């Protein structure tokens, strides 16, 4: 049974214990402490928290606001430490013993506040598995996948090291989901393929651990005689800190990796279908931006996309900041990757076989507006698209919901066997 980190008894237990520990670190019976020292400790904790928040806002390079819970629990951690900083006068042993407990639990609650706001680790199992580097569920070796033949009740996941040729992009190992139908006979079915791209601060396994993509694909396959698209959880950033926006830029040639490295390797290694009608791309947040951008800029590679909570185009801030930081000052490169600009200049018939699906949560006004503008531009260019808003906020839980919702549409667009496509 998985223990949730997003709701339920565990997060609330951690919060209560943290508050009790903070109280234990601060509480003294001394009137001098209560009247003189405690107000200074509390004021210093609040002031320092506000200063850190201001510095992060000014220099942190983070577009979306950080959750209030992060700052509340950081303040609690500083309050707990304040019990030690104010000295040992009038302190009992349990005051001092509570200090490290208060600081540790408060910082844990602060970290989980970010986790709750992003949906990055939905459960303890997901967090432990990721942080320990454990294999993802249903993972087998590439050799085992290529030699196994027989009836499979569920799909399998394979870790692959895609050669960075011709891109030269330094990437981590990527993951491939193979549905049950792929294992039935020695003659592998030529299944369509979907590249899966996560958000800015991401790893290839995020779509599995946080996005439940494998569970969604297995459920779809179970209802369609074992057939589902092959999913490739790609590395679009190279590391956790980079923000490539899936273009060739200062952070590396991520675009070339996704367009020129991955498809040939996957087609050759797993005998998949080829061509844009059989290839799609799905992404959440930054990945959603990547999804439409790759489909618009490379319709000869990706014929279909699902944009979940993406921006209007690749960006690192303002237009000029994006040109400078993402494209090294090359404005022509910005124009060549701005979806509305590219769609507006497209020749008639460029996107006649392309399709797209925009999905946003009703608590994402900026992304909803971007989707409406992109949907309008895509339709005007001849692309078949649809745009929907569902209950949800900008977190991976909505990304998981949206992918599961879009999978039947995507499978049909890809022409998957048994879908009528």
C-alpha angles and dihedrals in degrees: 000000000000118000113221121234092188101059142348133059102329100060091044092048091052091049094050093047091048092053092047090051092049090051090049091052094049107034117102129160091220114111088210091059095044095047103033113019104032096057090052092048091049093046093048092050093050093044094048091047090052091049092051090048090051093049091049091050092050102039108012096091091222115143101192120061116257117241120269089234090067092060094041093054093042087055089050090052090052091047090053091050088047089068087066097037091056091062139247097284110128091355122139124212091256090056090059093041090053094055100078091038091052093048094046096046093044092052089047089053090047091053092048090051088063089044091053092049092052101030088226097146110025094180144018089252091056093049095046092045093051098041092046094046092237119165116268118251115284092016120155133169122274090242091053092049093051094049102038116102125174145071113320125194093202139017124263134227124224128193112223135186103215111204109247092231123168095356102059086209113159104229140162126245112291130214131234125198114209115193123226093260090063091067100049101092140011088249099074117215114247096242126184119253136226124196110215118208124188131201133289099280097044153126129211092255094058093094088057103040098035105016100047089220094150092050090050092048093048091050090050091047092050089058094045106049093271096307124132134138118277107253122212114196098205132195106238097168108039092223141019096265103046125096108199097160083215094281134116104262148116091313093056141280096298093151093057090049093054095042106032107023106039105044097051092046094048093045092050098041099044102024093238131168115276136211132057095284088063099040128076138167129218127189144169124214106332085007090056090054088049092050097060093036093054092046092048097043095038108033087152089067107029118038097175138036142183113206110197115187095333131158127248090264143329108312145160096189126302122013092260093045089051093049091049101040103031102033101027093246096310106138092183089061089053091052091048091057103036102106097211091049093047093046091049092054097042120124118243112275096022092118101027090119096037127101137181143188124206118200127180139166118246089242093061106082095163093051093043090056091047091050093051092051093047093045090053092048092046093051091048089054092054100261120139107234144155132198128207139177121206134175109285149089135241100288138108091257088068088045090056092048093047094049092051090048093049098043097088090049091047093048091053093047089051091053094241114182113267096020099092090245 
